[in-house]
Coordinates of C-alpha atoms and ligand atoms in Angstrom, one line a residue:
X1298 CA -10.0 -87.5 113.2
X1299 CA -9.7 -83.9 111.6
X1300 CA -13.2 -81.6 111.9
X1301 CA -13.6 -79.3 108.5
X1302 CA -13.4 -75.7 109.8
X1303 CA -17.2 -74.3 110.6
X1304 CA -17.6 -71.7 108.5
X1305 CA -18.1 -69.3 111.8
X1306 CA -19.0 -69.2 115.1
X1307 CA -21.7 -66.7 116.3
X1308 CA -21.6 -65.7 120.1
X1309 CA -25.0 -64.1 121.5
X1310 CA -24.1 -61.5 124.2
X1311 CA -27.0 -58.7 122.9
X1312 CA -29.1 -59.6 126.7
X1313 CA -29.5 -56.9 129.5
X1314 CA -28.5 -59.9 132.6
X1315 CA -31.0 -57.7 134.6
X1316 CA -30.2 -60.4 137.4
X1317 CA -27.0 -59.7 137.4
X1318 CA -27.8 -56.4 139.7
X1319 CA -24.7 -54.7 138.2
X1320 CA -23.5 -51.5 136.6
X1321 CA -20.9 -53.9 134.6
X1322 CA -22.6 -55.8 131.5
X1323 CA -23.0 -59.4 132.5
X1324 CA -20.5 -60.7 129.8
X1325 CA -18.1 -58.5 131.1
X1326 CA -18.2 -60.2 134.7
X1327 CA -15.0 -62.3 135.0
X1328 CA -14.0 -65.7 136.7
X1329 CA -11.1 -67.6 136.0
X1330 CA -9.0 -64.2 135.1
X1331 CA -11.2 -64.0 132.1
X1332 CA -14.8 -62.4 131.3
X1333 CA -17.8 -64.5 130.4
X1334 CA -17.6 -63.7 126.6
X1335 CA -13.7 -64.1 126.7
X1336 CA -14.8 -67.5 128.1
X1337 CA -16.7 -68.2 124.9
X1338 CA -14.5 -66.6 122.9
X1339 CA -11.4 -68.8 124.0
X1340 CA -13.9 -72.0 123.1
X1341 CA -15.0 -70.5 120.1
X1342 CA -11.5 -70.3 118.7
X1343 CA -10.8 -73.9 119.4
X1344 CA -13.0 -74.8 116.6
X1345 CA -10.9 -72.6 114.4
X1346 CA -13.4 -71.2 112.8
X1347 CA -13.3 -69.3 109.3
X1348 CA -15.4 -66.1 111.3
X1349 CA -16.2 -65.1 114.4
X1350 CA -19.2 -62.5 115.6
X1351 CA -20.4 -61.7 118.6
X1352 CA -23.9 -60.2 119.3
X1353 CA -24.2 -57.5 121.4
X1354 CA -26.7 -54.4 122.1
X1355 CA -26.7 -54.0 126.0
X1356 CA -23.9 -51.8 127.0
X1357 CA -23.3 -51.9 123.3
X1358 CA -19.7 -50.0 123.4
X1359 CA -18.3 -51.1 126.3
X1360 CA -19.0 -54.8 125.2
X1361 CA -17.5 -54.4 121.7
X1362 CA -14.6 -52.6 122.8
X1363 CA -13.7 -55.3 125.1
X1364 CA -14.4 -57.9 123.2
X1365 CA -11.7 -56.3 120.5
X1366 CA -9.1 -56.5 122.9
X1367 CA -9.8 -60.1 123.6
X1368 CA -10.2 -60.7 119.8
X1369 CA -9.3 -58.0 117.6
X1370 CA -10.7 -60.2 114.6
X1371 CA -14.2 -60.9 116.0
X1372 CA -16.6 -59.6 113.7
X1373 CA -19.2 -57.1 116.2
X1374 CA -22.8 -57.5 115.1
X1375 CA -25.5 -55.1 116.2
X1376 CA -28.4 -56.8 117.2
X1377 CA -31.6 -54.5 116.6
X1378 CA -35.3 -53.6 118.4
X1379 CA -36.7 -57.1 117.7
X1380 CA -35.8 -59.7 120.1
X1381 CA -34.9 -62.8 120.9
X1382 CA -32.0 -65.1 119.7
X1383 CA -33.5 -66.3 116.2
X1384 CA -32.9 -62.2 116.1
X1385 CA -30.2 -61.8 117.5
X1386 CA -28.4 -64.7 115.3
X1387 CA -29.9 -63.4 112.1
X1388 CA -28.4 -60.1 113.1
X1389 CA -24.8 -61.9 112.7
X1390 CA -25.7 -63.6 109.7
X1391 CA -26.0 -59.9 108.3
X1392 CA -23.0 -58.9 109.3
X1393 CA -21.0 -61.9 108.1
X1394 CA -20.3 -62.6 104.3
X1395 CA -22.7 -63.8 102.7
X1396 CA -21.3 -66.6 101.0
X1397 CA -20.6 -68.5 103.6
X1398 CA -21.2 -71.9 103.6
X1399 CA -21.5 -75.0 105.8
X1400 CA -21.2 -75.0 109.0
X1401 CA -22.0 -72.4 111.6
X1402 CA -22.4 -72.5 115.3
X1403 CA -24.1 -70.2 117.6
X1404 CA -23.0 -70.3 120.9
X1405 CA -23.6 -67.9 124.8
X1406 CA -22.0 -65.1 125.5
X1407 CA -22.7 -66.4 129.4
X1408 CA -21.7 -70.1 129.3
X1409 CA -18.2 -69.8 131.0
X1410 CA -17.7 -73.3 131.0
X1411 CA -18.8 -74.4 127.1
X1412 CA -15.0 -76.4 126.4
X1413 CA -13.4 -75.7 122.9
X1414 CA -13.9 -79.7 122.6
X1415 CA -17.2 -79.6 122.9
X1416 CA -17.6 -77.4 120.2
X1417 CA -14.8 -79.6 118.3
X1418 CA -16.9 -83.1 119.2
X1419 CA -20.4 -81.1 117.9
X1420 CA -19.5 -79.6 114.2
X1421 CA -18.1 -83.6 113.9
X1422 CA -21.6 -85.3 115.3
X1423 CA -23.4 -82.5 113.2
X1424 CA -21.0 -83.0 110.0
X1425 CA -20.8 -87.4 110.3
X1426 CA -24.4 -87.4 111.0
X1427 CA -25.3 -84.9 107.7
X1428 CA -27.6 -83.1 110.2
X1429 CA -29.0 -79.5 109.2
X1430 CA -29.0 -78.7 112.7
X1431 CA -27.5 -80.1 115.9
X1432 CA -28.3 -79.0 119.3
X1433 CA -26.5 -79.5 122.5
X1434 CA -29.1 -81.2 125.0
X1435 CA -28.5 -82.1 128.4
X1436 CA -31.0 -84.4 130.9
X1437 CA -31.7 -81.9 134.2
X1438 CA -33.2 -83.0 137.3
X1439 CA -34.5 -79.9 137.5
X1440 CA -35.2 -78.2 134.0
X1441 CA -37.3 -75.4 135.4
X1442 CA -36.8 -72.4 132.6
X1443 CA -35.0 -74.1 129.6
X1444 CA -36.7 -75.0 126.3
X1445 CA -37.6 -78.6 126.5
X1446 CA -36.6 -80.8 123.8
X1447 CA -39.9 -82.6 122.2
X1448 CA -38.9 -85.5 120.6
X1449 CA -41.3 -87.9 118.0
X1450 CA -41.9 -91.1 119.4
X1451 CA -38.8 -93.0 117.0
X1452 CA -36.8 -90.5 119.4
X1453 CA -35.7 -88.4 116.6
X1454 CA -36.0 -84.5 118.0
X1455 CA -39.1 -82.8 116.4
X1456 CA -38.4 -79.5 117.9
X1457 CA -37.8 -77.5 121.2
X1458 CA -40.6 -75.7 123.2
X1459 CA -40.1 -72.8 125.7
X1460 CA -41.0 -73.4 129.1
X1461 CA -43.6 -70.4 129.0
X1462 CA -45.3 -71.8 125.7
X1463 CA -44.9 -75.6 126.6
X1464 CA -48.0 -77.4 127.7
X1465 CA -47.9 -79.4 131.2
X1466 CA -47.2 -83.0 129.6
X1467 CA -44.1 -80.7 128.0
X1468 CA -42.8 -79.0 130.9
X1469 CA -42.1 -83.0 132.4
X1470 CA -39.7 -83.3 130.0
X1471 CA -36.5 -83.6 131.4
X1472 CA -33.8 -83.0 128.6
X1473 CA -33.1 -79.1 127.7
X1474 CA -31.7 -76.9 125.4
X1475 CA -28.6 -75.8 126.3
X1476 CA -28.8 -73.3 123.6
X1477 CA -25.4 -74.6 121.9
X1478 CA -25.9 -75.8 117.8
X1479 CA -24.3 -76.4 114.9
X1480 CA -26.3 -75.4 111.9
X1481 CA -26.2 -75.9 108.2
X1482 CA -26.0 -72.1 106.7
X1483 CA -28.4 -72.2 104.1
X1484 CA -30.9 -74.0 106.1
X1485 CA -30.5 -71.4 109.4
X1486 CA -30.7 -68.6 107.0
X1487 CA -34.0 -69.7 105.5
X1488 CA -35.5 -71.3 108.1
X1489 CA -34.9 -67.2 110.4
X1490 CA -36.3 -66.1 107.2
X1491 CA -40.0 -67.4 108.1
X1492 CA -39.6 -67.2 112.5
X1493 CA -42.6 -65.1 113.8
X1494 CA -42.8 -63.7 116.8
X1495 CA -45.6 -65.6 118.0
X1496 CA -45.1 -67.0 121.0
X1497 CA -45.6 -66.2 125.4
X1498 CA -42.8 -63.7 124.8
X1499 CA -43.4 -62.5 121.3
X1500 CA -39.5 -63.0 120.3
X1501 CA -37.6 -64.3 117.1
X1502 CA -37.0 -67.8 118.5
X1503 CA -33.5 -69.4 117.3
X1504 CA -35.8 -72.5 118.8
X1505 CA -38.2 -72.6 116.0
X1506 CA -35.3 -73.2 113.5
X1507 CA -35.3 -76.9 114.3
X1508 CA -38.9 -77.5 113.6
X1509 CA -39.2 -75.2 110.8
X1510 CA -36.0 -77.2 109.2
X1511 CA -37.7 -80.7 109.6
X1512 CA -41.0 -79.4 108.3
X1513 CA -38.9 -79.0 105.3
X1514 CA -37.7 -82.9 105.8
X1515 CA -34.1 -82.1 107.0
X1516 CA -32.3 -83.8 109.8
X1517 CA -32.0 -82.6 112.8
X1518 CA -30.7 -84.3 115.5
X1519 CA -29.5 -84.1 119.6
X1520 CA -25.5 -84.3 120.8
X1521 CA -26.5 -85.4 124.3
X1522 CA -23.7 -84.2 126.8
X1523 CA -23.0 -85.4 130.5
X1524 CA -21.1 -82.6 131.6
X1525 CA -24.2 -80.4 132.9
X1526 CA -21.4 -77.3 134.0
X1527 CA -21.0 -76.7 130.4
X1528 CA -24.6 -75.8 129.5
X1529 CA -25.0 -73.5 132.1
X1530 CA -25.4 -70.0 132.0
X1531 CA -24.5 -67.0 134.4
X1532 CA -27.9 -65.1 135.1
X1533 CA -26.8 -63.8 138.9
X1534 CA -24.1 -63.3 141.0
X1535 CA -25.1 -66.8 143.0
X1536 CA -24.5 -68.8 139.7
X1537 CA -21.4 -66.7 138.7
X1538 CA -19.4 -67.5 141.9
X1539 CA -20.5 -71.7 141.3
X1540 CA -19.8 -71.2 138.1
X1541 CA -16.5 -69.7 139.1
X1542 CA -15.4 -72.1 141.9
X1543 CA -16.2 -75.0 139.1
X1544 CA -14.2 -73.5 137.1
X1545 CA -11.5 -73.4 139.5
X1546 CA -11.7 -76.6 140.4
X1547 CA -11.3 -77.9 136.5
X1548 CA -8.2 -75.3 136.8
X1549 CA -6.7 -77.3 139.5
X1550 CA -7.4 -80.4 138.7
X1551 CA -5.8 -80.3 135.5
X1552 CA -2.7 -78.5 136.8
X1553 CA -2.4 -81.8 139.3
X1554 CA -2.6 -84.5 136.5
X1555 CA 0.3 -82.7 134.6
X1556 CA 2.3 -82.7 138.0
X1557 CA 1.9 -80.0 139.7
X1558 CA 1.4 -80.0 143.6
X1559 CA -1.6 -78.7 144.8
X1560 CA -1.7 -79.2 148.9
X1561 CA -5.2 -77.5 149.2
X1562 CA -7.4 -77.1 146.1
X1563 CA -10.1 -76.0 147.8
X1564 CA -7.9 -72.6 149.1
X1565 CA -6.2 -72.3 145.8
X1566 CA -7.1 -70.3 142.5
X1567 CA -5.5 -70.6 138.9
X1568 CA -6.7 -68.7 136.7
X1569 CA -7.4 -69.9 133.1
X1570 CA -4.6 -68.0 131.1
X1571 CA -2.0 -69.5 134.1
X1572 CA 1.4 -71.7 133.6
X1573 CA 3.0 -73.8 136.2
X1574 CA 6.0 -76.2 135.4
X1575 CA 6.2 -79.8 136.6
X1576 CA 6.9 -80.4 140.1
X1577 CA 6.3 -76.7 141.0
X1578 CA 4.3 -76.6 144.6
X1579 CA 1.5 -74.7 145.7
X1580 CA 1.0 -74.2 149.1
X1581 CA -2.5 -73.2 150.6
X1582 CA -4.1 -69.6 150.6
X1583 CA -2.5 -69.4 146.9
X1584 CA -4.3 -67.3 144.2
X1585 CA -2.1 -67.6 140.6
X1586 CA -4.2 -64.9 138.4
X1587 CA -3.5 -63.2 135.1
X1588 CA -0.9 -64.5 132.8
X1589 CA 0.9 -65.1 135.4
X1590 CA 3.4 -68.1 135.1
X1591 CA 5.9 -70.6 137.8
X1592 CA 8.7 -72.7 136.7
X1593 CA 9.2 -76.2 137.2
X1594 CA 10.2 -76.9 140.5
X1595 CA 9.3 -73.9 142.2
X1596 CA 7.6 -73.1 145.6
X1597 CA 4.4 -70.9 145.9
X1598 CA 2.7 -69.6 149.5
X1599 CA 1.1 -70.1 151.3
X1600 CA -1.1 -67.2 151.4
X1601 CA 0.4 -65.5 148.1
X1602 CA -0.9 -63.9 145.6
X1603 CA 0.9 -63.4 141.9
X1604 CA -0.7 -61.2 139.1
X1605 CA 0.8 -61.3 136.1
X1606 CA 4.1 -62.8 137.1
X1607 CA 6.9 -64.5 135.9
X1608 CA 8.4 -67.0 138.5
X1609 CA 11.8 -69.0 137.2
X1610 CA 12.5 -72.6 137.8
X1611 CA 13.2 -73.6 141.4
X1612 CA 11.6 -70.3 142.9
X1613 CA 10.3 -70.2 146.5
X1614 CA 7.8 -67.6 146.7
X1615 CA 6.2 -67.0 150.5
X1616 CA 3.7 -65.2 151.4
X1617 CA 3.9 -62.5 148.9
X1618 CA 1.6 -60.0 147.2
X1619 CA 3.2 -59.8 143.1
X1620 CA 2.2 -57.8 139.9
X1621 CA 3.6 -57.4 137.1
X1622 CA 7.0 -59.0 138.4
X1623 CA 9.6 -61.2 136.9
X1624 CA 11.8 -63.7 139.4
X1625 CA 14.3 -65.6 138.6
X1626 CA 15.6 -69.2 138.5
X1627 CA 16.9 -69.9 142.1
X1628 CA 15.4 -66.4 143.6
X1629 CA 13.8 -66.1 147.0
X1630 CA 11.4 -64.0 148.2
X1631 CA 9.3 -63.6 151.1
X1632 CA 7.6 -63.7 153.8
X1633 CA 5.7 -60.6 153.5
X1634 CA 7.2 -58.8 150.3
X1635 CA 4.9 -56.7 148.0
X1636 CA 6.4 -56.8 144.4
X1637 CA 5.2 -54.4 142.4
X1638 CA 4.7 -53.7 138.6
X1639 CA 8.6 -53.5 136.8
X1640 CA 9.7 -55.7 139.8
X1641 CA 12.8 -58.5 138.0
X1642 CA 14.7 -60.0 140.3
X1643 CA 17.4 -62.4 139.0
X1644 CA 18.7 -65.4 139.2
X1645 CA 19.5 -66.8 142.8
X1646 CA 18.8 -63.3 144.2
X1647 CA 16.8 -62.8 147.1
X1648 CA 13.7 -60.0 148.0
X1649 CA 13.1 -60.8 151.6
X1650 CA 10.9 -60.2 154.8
X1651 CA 9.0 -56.6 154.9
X1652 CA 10.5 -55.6 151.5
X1653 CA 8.3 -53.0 149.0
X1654 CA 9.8 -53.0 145.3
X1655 CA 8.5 -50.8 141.7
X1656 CA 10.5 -50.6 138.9
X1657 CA 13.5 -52.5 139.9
X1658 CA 16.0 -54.7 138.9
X1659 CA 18.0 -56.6 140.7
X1660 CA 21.0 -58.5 139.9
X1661 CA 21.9 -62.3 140.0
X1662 CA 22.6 -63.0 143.4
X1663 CA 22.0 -59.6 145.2
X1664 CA 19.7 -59.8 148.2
X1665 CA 17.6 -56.7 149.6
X1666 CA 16.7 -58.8 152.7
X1667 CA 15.2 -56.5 155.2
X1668 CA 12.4 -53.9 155.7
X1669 CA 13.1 -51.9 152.5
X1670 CA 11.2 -49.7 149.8
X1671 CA 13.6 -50.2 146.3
X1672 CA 11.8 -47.9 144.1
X1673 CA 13.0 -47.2 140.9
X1674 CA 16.2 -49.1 141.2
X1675 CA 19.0 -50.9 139.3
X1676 CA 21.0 -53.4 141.7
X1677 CA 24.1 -55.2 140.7
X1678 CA 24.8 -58.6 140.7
X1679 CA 25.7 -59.7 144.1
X1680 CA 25.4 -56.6 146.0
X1681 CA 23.7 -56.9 149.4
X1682 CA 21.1 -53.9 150.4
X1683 CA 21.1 -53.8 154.4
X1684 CA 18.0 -53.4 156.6
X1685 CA 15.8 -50.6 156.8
X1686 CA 17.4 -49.5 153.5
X1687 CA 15.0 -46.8 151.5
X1688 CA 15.7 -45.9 148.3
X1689 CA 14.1 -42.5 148.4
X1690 CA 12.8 -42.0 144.7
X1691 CA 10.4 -39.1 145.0
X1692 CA 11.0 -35.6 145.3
X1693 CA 7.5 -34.5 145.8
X1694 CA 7.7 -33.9 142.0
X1695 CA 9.5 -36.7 140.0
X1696 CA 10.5 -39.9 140.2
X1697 CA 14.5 -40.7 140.4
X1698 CA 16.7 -43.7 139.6
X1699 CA 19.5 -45.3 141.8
X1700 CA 21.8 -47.6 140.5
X1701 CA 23.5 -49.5 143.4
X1702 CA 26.9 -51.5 141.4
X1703 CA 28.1 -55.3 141.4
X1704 CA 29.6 -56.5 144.8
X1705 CA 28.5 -53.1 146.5
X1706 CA 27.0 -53.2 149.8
X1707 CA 24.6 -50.6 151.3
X1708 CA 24.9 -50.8 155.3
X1709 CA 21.4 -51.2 157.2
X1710 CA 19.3 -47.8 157.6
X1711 CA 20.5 -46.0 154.9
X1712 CA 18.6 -43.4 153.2
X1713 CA 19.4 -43.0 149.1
X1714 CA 18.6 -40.2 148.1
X1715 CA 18.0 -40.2 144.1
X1716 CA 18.9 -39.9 141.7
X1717 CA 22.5 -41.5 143.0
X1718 CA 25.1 -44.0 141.9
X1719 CA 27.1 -45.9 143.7
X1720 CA 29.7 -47.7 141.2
X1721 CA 30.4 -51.3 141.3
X1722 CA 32.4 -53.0 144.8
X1723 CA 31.7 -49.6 147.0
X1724 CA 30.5 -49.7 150.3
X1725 CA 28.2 -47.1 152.0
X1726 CA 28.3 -46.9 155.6
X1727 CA 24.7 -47.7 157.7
X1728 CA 22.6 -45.4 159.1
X1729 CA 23.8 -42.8 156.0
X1730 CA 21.7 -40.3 153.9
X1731 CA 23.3 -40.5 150.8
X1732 CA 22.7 -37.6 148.2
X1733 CA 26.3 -38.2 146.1
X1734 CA 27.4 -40.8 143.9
X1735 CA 30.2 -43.4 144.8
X1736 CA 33.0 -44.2 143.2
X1737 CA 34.5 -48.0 142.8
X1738 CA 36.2 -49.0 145.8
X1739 CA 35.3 -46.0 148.0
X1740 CA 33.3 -46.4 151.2
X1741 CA 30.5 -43.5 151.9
X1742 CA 29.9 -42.5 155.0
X1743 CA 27.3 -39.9 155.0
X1744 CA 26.2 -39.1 158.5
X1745 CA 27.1 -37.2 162.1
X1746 CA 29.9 -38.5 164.0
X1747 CA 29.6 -40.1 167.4
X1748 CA 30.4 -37.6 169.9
X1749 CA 30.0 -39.0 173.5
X1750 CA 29.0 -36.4 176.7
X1751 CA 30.6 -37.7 180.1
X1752 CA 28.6 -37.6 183.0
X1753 CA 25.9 -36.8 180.9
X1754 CA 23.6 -40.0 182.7
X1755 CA 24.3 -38.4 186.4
X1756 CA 23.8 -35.2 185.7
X1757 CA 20.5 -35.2 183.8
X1758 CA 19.2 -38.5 185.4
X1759 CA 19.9 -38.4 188.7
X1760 CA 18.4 -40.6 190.5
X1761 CA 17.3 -43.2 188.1
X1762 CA 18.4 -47.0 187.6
X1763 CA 20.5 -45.7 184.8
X1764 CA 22.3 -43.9 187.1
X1765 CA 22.8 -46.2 189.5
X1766 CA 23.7 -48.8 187.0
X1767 CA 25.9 -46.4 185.5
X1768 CA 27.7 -45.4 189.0
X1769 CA 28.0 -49.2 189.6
X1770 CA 29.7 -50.0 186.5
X1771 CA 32.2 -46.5 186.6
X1772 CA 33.1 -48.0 190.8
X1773 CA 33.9 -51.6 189.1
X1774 CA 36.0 -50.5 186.7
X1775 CA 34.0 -52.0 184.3
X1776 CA 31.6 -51.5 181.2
X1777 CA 29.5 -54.1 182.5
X1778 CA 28.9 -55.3 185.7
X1779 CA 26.0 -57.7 185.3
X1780 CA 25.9 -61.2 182.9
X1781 CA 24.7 -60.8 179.5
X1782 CA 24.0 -63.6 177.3
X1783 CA 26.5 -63.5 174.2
X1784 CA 24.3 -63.0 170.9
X1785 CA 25.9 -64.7 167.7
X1786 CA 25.3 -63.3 164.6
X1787 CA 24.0 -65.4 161.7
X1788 CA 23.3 -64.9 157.8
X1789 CA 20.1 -62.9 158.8
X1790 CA 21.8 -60.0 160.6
X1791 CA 21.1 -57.0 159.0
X1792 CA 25.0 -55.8 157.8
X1793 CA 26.4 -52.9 159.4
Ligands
LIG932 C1 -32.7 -69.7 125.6 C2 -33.4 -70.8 124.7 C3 -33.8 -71.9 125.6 C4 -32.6 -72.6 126.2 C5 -31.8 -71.5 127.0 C6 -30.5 -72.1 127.5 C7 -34.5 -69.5 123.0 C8 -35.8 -68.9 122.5 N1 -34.5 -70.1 124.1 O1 -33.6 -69.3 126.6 O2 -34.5 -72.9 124.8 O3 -33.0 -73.6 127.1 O4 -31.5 -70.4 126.2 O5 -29.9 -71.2 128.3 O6 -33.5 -69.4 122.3 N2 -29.6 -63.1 123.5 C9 -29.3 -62.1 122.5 N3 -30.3 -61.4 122.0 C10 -31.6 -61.5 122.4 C11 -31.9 -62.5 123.4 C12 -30.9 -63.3 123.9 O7 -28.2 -62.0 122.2 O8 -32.5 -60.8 121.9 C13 -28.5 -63.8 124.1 C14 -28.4 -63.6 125.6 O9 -27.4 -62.5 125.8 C15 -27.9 -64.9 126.1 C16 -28.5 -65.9 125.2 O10 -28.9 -65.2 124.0 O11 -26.5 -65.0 126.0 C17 -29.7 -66.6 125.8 O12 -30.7 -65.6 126.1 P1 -31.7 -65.8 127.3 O13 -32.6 -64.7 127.3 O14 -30.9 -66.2 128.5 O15 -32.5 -67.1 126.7 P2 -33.4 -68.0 127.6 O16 -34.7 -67.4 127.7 O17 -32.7 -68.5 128.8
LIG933 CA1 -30.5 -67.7 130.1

């Protein structure tokens, strides 16, 4: 079934959220990786609606300018001195063209949870059901502070009542306003026209538009919904973490039915704008936030956390902090590696234990294994950066590039000193301070020679077990006169 396009979608974020506590506007508070509004935004858009406007007057610059980076085609409407959301939604209407017609629906700015769907499933009841308005009702156990809905006794809805103007038979009425409708233009326009302000809080009610349109015999009617997350709002920080581990939970759970593995929900968060390929794994102690995206196949955590990443198919990610980092099909990286922004590591290649990177790329294949900073840095393909390697980029002034070459191999403990180039296939020797570029084929070797003192241990440490040990081995004839257990060196060992 195809919905018509609603002719807009009005979002009303002109309240203070006193509750809230907070220096931040209340629609700017953020779960799932997104802010509230961008929450209602996202759902708003789903409808495909011909406008958009959002409401606002709290924190009125800060909201709009956010709001245009989420969507720089919302339409920003200034809500005025009079409250109250019949107000606040007229205010939109004035700001929209006015010859619009059909559909509109007015929607929170702090309902985090509202579905696009939702919204879809209402303008159909509302349009099917030639309703002139259509509210979103839910049945609460508990409906302590929401407009009740007052139905006639054929059950068709006769209007909603505020919990501070409702009379005790009407605050025993279970099923609420969730504040969500679909109205007919020309009837929500007319029907603001004659609101008052007469009521317990002396607001513009958006309520009394139901009533005042079937006083004028149109139909209004009630989309009943199960899903009581969706109709609620964020008014404190209590409700704004639920809300937010709900959220989460939807997150995850919809990730696992299109095949991802999720080995502990509870102890992992995907944020909304996230992308994980079939088959990918998440280990526990995972947080996925920002745009951040995994390829099929590929192994996350535990205990990792990727902003705004880019992981390739077949990955394995370990217990890594990331942002703003690209890494490739195949790669490796982990435990313990702090990626930072301008981070791409390629195909196959490998970032590994204790290693800090900014601003580098590194090739297919290469591998910076071991305890290093690679700041600033372009790697070839293949090359192998050896332990304790630090690519010294600073100058106490500006920042300086190195470009390590294909095949080249930095030994372990080797300070490079930027800006410096060593070409493709050259070697540079561990333990050197390298301040001069290398040519193909040449090895560097940028440090003191050896230079051994004899008698240097007797002398100067007379009297020690080093000196004994040493006399002992000298009488022997030997290097070593006790047994020492052979050590075999495997992939891990940190190159010479
Ligand atoms: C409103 C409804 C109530 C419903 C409840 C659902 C009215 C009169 N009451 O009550 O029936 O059960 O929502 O949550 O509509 N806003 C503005 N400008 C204003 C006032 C509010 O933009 O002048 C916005 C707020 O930012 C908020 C939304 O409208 O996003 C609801 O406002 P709120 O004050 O929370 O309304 P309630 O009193 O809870
Ligand atoms: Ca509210």
């Amino acid at each position: 079934m195809t919905t018509a396009r609603p002719a807009a979608v009005i979002i009303l974020a002109a309240g203070e959220g006193t509750r809230m506590k907070s220096a931040t506007p209340k629609v700017l508070h953020r779960i799932g990786g997104r802010s509230l509004v961008g929450h209602a935004i996202v759902a708003a858009r789903a409808t495909n609606p011909h406008h958009l406007a959002v409401v606002v007057r709290h924190e009125r610059d800060l909201v709009a300018s956010h709001i245009g980076e989420v969507d720089a085609t919302a339409t920003i409407a200034d809500q005025d001195d009079v409250k109250g959301t019949g107000r606040a939604t007229e205010c939109a209407l004035d700001a929209l063209p006015t010859e619009l017609s059909g559909t509109v629906l007015v929607t929170y700015g702090d309902v985090p949870l509202l579905t696009g769907e939702t919204l879809v499933d209402l303008v159909a009841r509302h349009e099917e059901s030639g309703s002139a308005a259509t509210v979103i009702t839910a049945h609460l156990a508990d409906p302590q502070g929401y407009g009740r809905i007052v139905r006639d006794a054929d059950g068709s809805v006769a209007g909603i009542v505020e919990q501070k103007d409702a009379t005790e038979e009407q605050r025993a009425i279970t099923e609420i306003n969730s504040g969500i409708y679909a109205f007919d233009v020309e009837v929500l326009r007319e029907a603001l026209g004659q609101v008052g302000t007469d009521n317990a809080q002396g607001e513009k009610y958006l309520t009394d538009v139901l009533s005042i349109a079937r006083d004028a015999g149109k139909r209004v009617s009630a989309h009943v919904i199960d899903d009581l997350w969706q109709t609620e709002g964020v008014n404190d920080r209590v409700q704004l973490a639920a809300l937010g581990r709900e959220l989460n939970r939807r997150n995850n759970e919809s990730w696992m039915r299109d095949g991802v593995t999720i080995v502990d929900p509870a102890t992992t968060w995907i944020d909304s704008d996230v992308s994980i390929g079939r088959d990918a794994t998440i280990l526990p102690g995972t947080q996925l936030l920002g745009a951040t995206s995994v390829g099929a196949g590929a192994r996350i955590g535990p205990d990792t956390t990727l902003t705004d990443t880019e992981v390739g198919e077949g990955a394995e990610v370990k217990r890594t902090e990331a942002n703003l980092a690209k890494i490739g099909p195949g790669a490796t990286v982990g435990p313990y590696s702090y990626l930072r922004p301008g981070t791409v590591l390629g195909a196959k290649g490998k970032i590994g234990g204790f290693v800090e990177t900014k601003n580098a790329v590194i090739g297919d294949g290469a591998k910076v294994p071991h305890l290093t900073y690679c700041g600033d840095a372009t790697i070839g393909e293949g090359a192998n950066i050896g332990a304790g390697t630090i690519f010294a980029n600073y100058d106490g002034v500006a920042k300086h590039h190195t470009t390590i070459g294909r095949h080249s191999f930095v030994g372990s403990d080797t300070v490079l000193v930027a800006p410096v180039d060593v070409a493709d296939g050259a070697y540079v020797a561990a333990g050197s301070a390298l301040t001069g570029d290398v040519e193909p084929g040449q090895i560097a070797v940028a440090r003191g020679r050896q230079r051994n003192v004899d008698g240097w241990v007797a002398r100067a440490r007379a009297g020690t077990p080093t000196a004994a040990a040493a006399a002992a081995a000298t009488e022997a004839g030997t290097r070593h006169t006790g047994s020492s257990a052979d050590s075999t060196a495997d992939e891990g060992e940190a190159p010479a």
